[in-house]
Every structure is written in structure tokens, then in C-alpha cells.
Short mmCIF file of C-alpha atoms in Angstrom, two decimals:
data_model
loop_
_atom_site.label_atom_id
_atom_site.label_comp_id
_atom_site.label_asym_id
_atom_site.label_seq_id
_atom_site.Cartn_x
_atom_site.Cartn_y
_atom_site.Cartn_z
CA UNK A 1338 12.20 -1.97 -11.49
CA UNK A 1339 11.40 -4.68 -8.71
CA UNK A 1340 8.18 -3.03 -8.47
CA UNK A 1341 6.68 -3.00 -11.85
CA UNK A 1342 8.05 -6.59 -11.78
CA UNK A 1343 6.16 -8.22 -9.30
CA UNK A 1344 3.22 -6.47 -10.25
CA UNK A 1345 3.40 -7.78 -14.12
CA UNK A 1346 4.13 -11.49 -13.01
CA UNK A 1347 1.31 -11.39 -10.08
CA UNK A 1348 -0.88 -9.97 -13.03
CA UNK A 1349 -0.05 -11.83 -15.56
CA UNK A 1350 -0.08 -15.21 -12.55
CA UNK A 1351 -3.68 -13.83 -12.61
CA UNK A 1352 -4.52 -13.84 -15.39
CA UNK A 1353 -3.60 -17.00 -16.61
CA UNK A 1354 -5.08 -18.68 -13.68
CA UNK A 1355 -8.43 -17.17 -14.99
CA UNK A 1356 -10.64 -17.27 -17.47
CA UNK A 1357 -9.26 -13.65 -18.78
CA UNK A 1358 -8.96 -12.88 -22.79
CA UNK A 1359 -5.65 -12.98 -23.11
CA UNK A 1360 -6.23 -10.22 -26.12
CA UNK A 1361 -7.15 -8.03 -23.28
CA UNK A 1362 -4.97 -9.06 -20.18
CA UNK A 1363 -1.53 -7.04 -21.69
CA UNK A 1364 -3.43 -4.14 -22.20
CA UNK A 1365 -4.97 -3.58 -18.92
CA UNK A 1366 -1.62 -4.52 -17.32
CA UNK A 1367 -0.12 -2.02 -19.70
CA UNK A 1368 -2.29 0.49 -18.43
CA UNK A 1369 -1.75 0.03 -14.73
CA UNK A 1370 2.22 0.31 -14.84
CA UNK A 1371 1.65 3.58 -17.84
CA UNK A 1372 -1.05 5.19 -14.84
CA UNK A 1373 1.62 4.78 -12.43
CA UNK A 1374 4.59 6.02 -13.92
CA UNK A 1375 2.26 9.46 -14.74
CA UNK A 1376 1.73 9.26 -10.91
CA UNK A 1377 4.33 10.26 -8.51
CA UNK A 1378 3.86 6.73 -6.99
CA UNK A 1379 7.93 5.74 -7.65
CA UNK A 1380 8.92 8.86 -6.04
CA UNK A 1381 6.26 10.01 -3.57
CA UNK A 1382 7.22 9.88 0.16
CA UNK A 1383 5.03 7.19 2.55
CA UNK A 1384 3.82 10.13 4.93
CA UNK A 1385 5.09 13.67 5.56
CA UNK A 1386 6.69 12.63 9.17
CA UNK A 1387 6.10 9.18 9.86
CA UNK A 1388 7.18 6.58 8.23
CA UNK A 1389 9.46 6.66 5.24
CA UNK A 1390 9.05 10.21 4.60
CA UNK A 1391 11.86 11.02 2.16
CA UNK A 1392 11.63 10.74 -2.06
CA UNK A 1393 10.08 7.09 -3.04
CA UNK A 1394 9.31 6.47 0.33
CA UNK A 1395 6.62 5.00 -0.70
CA UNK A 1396 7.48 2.23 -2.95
CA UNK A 1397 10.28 1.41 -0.46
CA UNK A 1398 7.47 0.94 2.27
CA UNK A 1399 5.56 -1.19 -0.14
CA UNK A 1400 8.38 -3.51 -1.51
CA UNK A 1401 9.21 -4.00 2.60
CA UNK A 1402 5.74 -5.02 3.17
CA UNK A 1403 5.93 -7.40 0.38
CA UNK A 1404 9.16 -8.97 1.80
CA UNK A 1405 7.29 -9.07 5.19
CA UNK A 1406 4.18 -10.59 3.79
CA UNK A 1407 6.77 -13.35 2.15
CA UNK A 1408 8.53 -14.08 5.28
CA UNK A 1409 4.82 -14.18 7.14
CA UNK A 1410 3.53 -16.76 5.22
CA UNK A 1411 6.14 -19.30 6.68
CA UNK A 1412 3.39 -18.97 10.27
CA UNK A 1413 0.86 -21.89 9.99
CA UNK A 1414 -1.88 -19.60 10.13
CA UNK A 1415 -0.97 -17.84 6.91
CA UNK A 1416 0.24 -20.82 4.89
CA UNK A 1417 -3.08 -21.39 3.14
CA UNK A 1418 -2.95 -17.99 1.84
CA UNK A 1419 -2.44 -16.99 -2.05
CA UNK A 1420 1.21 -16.01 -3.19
CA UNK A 1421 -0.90 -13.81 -5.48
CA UNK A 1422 -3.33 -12.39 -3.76
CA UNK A 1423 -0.59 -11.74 -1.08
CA UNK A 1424 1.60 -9.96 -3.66
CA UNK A 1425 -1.12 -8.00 -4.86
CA UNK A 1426 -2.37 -6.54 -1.46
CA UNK A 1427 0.97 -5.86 -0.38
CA UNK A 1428 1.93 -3.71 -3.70
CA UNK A 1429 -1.10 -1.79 -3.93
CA UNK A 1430 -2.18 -1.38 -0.15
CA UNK A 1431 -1.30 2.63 -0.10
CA UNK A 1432 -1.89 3.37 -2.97
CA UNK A 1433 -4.53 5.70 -1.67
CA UNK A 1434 -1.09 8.14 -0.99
CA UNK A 1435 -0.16 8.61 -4.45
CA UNK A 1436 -0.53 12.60 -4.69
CA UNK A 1437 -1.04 13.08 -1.29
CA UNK A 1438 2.32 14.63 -0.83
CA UNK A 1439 3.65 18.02 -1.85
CA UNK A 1440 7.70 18.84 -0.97
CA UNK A 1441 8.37 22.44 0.52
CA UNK A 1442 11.20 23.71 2.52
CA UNK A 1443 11.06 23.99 5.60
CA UNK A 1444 12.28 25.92 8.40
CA UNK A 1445 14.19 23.89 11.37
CA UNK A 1446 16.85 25.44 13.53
CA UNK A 1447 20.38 23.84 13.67
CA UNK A 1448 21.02 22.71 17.39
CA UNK A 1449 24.94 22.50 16.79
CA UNK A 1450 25.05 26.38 15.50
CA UNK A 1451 21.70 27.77 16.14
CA UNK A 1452 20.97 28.84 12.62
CA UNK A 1453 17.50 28.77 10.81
CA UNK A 1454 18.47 26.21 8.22
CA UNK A 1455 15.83 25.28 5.30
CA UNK A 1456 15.04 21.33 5.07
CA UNK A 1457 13.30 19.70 2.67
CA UNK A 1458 9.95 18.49 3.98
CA UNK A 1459 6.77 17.30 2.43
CA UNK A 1460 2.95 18.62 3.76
CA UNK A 1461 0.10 16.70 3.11
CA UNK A 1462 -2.73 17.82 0.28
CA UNK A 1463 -6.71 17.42 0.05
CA UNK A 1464 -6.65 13.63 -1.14
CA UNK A 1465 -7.94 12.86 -4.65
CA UNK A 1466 -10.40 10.23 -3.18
CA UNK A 1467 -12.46 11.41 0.17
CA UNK A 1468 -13.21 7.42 0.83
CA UNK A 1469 -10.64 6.64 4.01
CA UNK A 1470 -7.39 5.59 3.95
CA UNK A 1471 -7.85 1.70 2.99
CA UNK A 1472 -10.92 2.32 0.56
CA UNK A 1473 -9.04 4.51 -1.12
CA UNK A 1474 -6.74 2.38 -2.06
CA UNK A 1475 -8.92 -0.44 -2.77
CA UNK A 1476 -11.05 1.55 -4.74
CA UNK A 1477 -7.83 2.63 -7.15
CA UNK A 1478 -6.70 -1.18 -7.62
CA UNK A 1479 -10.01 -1.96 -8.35
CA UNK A 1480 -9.98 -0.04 -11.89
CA UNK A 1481 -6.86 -2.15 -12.94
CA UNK A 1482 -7.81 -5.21 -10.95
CA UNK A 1483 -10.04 -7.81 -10.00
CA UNK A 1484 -10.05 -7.89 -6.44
CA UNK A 1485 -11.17 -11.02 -4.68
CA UNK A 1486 -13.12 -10.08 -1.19
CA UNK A 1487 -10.52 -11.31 0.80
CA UNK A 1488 -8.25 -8.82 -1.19
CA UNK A 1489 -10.34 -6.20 -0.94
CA UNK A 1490 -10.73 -6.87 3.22
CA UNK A 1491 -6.83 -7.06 3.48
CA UNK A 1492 -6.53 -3.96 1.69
CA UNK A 1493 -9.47 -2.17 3.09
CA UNK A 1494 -8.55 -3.11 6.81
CA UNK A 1495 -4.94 -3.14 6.30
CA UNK A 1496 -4.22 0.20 8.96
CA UNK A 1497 -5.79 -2.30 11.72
CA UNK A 1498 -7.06 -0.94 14.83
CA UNK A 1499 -5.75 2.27 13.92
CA UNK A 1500 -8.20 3.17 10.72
CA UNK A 1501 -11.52 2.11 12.51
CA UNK A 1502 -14.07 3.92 13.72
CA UNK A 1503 -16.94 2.41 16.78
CA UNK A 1504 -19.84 1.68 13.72
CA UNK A 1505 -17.10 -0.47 11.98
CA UNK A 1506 -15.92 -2.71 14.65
CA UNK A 1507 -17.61 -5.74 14.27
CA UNK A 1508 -17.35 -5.66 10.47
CA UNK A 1509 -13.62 -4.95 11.16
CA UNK A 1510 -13.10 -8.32 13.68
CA UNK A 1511 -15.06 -10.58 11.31
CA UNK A 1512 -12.90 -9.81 8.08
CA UNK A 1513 -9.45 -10.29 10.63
CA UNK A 1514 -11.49 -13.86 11.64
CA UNK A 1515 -13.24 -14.90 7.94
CA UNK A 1516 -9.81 -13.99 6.30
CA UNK A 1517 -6.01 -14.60 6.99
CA UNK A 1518 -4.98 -12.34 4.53
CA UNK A 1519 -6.72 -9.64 6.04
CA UNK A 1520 -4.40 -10.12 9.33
CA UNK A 1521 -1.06 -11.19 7.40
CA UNK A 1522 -1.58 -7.36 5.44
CA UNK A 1523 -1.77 -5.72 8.80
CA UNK A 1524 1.02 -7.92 10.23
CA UNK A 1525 2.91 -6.95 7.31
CA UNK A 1526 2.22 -3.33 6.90
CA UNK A 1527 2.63 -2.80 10.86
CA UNK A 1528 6.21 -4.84 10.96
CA UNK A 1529 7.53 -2.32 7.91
CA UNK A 1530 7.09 0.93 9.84
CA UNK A 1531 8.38 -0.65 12.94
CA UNK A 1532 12.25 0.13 13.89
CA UNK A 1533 14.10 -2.59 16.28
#
């Protein structure tokens, strides 16, 4: 329950830090936690063999890039940035992979005894939104949340080099430069998937 949480308090942080209706602010938060739990967002893998590819996968990737993102903002460079809108981009930056995953056993030989063995697995499906990895997800948080620019570059850029094609380069450089958040997310995000 970590998860739904954070996301209520940043909300909430949000909403009381703006001029929201507060007649209207429990709802819409209410609706963003009931969207998720019909999702398979609390027990979806993060990829099919990468990272974190076992049952809630997912929200354990996420919760370890918000723990990253908390211990980054102790670097000078990040200090100026939001606890919220840090918070935010780390709990919602894959979204885009909610349903993207479908389990299925698969076949793997045992090296110990030579046997075909079945293993659980997971295979990737058509995604729901055909908008790239990072606009995907920025596009979902969107419908539950007001996303400042800087958000939206953090979580739109947040694959780094990796998610960006020749065209998108420059755009690409000048949100890492404009925005710290935009680097911290990547920072983050990379630092999660990375084993030492």
C-alpha cells in the first residue's frame, strides 16, 4: 500500500498547494487509485526479460525509482527540484506498461538434467497507446493529473538516450538543460535497473 500512499499525499500536496476545488480534488484522486487497481498495474511485470520481469515487477521498479529520485535530490544540482513533482514523475513514469504484459509458459531446458521444463514467462502485447514509450505514459497521467512541463519532460524523456530518435535530439538535450527534473528521472530510472 506504499504505492497508493505516496500517490494520495503527492496528490492531495497538490492540490492544496493549488487553487483546486477541494469538492473535486477527492474525486479525481479517487478515480486514479479505482483506474489502477482495475489495471494490472500492482501486479504487472516491468518488461518480459529485462528488468524486473516477475509478478508486480512493475510497481517494485517504480517505488525503487522513487527511493532513487529521494536519495538524488541530496546532489546540488537537483536540490531546487519539487518533492512533488519528483514523487509524481517517479510513480507514474511507466505507466505506459500497464497491459503490456501477458504471462505464458514457457519452454526452457534444465541444464542440471536436460529436461524440457515449463517456466513461467511473460510476452509482450500490441500496446493500448501507439505514442512511444515516455508519451505514453505522460499521456495516461495526464487524464488524472496536471502535469507541469517540467513533469511532462521528465516523464516524456525519462528512457534517456535510449528512447530518442535523430529528429528529436535537440528537443531531447534542451529539456535535460532547461530542466533538472528531466535528468534526476533518468538518473533515477537508469540507477533502478542497474545491478552492482
Amino acid at each position: 500500500y506504499m504505492y497508493e500512499s505516496l500517490l494520495t499525499g503527492v496528490l492531495l500536496t497538490r492540490a492544496a498547494t493549488r487553487t483546486h476545488d477541494p469538492d473535486t480534488t477527492w474525486p479525481r484522486i479517487e478515480a486514479c487509485l479505482n483506474w489502477l487497481e482495475s489495471t494490472d498495474f500492482f501486479t504487472a511485470p516491468a518488461s518480459s526479460i529485462y528488468h524486473d520481469s516477475y509478478p508486480s515487477g512493475l510497481l517494485d521498479h517504480c517505488l525503487r525509482v522513487y527511493n532513487n529520485i529521494i536519495d538524488l535530490w541530496a546532489v546540488p544540482k537537483f536540490a531546487k527540484c519539487d518533492i512533488t513533482s519528483m514523487t509524481i514523475c517517479a510513480l507514474v513514469h511507466d505507466w505506459c506498461k500497464i497491459g503490456l504484459y501477458e504471462p505464458y509458459m514457457r519452454n526452457v531446458k534444465n541444464d542440471e538434467t536436460g529436461v524440457w521444463e515449463k517456466v513461467p514467462s511473460y510476452k509482450r502485447k500490441t500496446p493500448s497507446f501507439i505514442l512511444g514509450h515516455g508519451v505514453s505514459s505522460m499521456y495516461m497521467a495526464s487524464k488524472f493529473i496536471h502535469l507541469s512541463t517540467e513533469e511532462a519532460c521528465a516523464i516524456r524523456w525519462h528512457m534517456g538516450r535510449f528512447n530518442v530518435c535523430e529528429s528529436e535530439i535537440n528537443e531531447f538535450q534542451e529539456a535535460n538543460e532547461r530542466y533538472p527534473l528531466v535528468l534526476m528521472t533518468q538518473f533515477a530510472d537508469h540507477l533502478s535497473i542497474t545491478k552492482y
